[in-house]
Amino acid sequence: AEWVRVQVDGWVRESDLQASDGGALIGVSAAEVRSAPERFVGQTLDWRLQVISVQTADELRAELPAGQPYLLTRGPLPEPGFVYVALAPDRAAEFRALPPLHEVVLRVRIRAARTRYLTTPVAELVSVVAGMDGK
């Protein structure tokens, strides 16, 4: 059986994309970010993500300074894609200590809707909303 990739484009009421208490947008998908980068780059979003690993940026990820630690995450859940989340170097150890595939809600600022080579959004960590206390 051959697999075929399908993408779905949908509509949601603008009222469903409300700001959280901290001013971050909630309910925004990665697909929406990719389809309207001018609207979302620079915006702060709350995303539920599954932490896969802490990585170090290299020349293939031009949207991140070389050597900067970042999270490779899956999501925003329940989406099956990936998101790169840039970290301050002093935050890397706490994320490395998480169990495999741990879910967190992170407040992130969108740096790029996609990388040069992949459809992976690039964000930077603003704060942890939930998920770090109950490792």
Coordinates of C-alpha atoms in Angstrom, one line a residue:
A1 CA 0.0 0.0 0.0
E2 CA 1.4 3.4 -1.0
W3 CA 1.1 6.3 1.4
V4 CA -0.1 9.7 0.1
R5 CA 0.4 12.9 1.9
V6 CA -2.6 15.1 2.4
Q7 CA -2.9 18.6 3.8
V8 CA -6.0 20.0 5.2
D9 CA -6.9 23.7 5.2
G10 CA -9.7 24.8 7.5
W11 CA -11.4 27.7 9.1
V12 CA -12.0 28.7 12.7
R13 CA -13.8 31.6 14.1
E14 CA -11.5 34.5 14.9
S15 CA -13.2 34.6 18.4
D16 CA -11.7 31.1 19.0
L17 CA -8.2 32.6 18.6
Q18 CA -8.3 34.6 21.8
A19 CA -5.4 35.9 23.8
S20 CA -4.6 34.1 27.0
D21 CA -4.1 36.0 30.3
G22 CA -0.5 36.7 29.4
G23 CA -1.3 38.2 26.0
A24 CA -0.4 35.0 24.1
L25 CA -2.6 33.7 21.4
I26 CA -4.1 30.2 22.0
G27 CA -5.6 27.8 19.5
V28 CA -3.2 28.7 16.6
S29 CA -1.9 25.7 14.6
A30 CA 1.5 25.4 12.9
A31 CA -0.3 25.2 9.6
E32 CA -1.9 28.6 10.2
V33 CA 1.5 30.1 11.1
R34 CA 3.0 28.7 7.8
S35 CA 0.1 29.9 5.7
A36 CA 0.2 33.5 7.2
P37 CA 3.7 34.2 8.3
E38 CA 3.1 38.0 8.1
R39 CA 0.4 37.6 10.7
F40 CA 2.2 35.4 13.2
V41 CA 6.0 36.0 13.0
G42 CA 6.8 38.0 16.1
Q43 CA 3.6 37.0 17.9
T44 CA 3.5 35.1 21.2
L45 CA 1.6 31.8 21.2
D46 CA 0.8 29.2 23.9
W47 CA 1.6 25.8 22.3
R48 CA 1.3 22.3 23.8
L49 CA 4.4 20.5 22.6
Q50 CA 6.0 17.1 23.2
V51 CA 9.7 17.5 23.9
I52 CA 11.8 15.0 21.9
S53 CA 15.3 16.3 22.7
V54 CA 17.6 19.3 23.3
Q55 CA 19.8 19.9 20.2
T56 CA 22.5 22.5 19.2
A57 CA 21.9 24.7 16.2
D58 CA 24.1 24.2 13.1
E59 CA 24.4 25.8 9.7
L60 CA 21.4 23.9 8.4
R61 CA 19.2 25.9 10.7
A62 CA 20.0 29.4 9.6
E63 CA 17.0 30.8 11.6
L64 CA 18.9 29.9 14.8
P65 CA 22.4 31.2 15.7
A66 CA 25.0 28.4 15.4
G67 CA 25.7 26.8 18.8
Q68 CA 22.4 27.9 20.3
P69 CA 20.5 25.2 22.2
Y70 CA 17.0 24.5 21.0
L71 CA 14.2 22.0 21.7
L72 CA 13.2 19.6 19.0
T73 CA 9.5 19.2 19.7
R74 CA 6.4 17.5 18.2
G75 CA 3.3 19.6 17.7
P76 CA 1.7 21.8 18.5
L77 CA -0.3 18.9 19.7
P78 CA -2.3 17.2 18.3
E79 CA -0.6 18.2 15.0
P80 CA 2.0 15.6 13.8
G81 CA 4.7 18.1 12.7
F82 CA 7.7 19.5 14.5
V83 CA 8.6 22.9 16.0
Y84 CA 12.1 24.2 16.9
V85 CA 12.1 26.2 20.1
A86 CA 15.3 28.3 20.8
L87 CA 16.5 28.2 24.4
A88 CA 18.7 30.4 26.5
P89 CA 21.8 28.2 27.3
D90 CA 21.0 28.2 31.0
R91 CA 17.6 26.5 30.3
A92 CA 18.9 23.5 28.4
A93 CA 19.7 21.3 31.4
E94 CA 16.2 21.5 32.8
F95 CA 14.7 20.3 29.5
R96 CA 17.4 17.6 29.2
A97 CA 16.2 16.3 32.6
L98 CA 12.7 15.7 31.4
P99 CA 11.5 12.1 30.7
P100 CA 11.3 11.1 27.0
L101 CA 8.4 12.5 25.0
H102 CA 7.3 14.7 27.9
E103 CA 4.4 17.1 27.2
V104 CA 4.6 20.8 28.1
V105 CA 2.7 24.0 27.4
L106 CA 5.2 26.6 26.3
R107 CA 4.7 30.3 25.7
V108 CA 6.8 30.9 22.5
R109 CA 7.4 33.9 20.2
I110 CA 7.4 32.9 16.5
R111 CA 10.8 33.7 14.8
A112 CA 10.1 32.1 11.4
A113 CA 7.0 30.3 10.0
R114 CA 9.3 27.7 8.5
T115 CA 13.0 26.9 8.1
R116 CA 14.8 27.4 4.8
Y117 CA 14.6 23.6 4.1
L118 CA 11.7 22.3 6.1
T119 CA 8.1 23.4 7.0
T120 CA 9.2 23.4 10.7
P121 CA 8.3 26.6 12.5
V122 CA 11.0 28.2 14.6
A123 CA 10.1 29.9 17.9
E124 CA 11.9 31.1 21.0
L125 CA 11.0 30.2 24.5
V126 CA 9.3 33.0 26.4
S127 CA 8.1 31.0 29.4
V128 CA 6.9 27.6 30.6
V129 CA 3.1 27.7 31.1
A130 CA 2.6 24.1 32.3
G131 CA 4.3 20.7 32.5
M132 CA 7.6 21.2 34.1
D133 CA 6.6 20.7 37.7
G134 CA 5.3 17.1 37.4
K135 CA 8.3 15.5 35.7

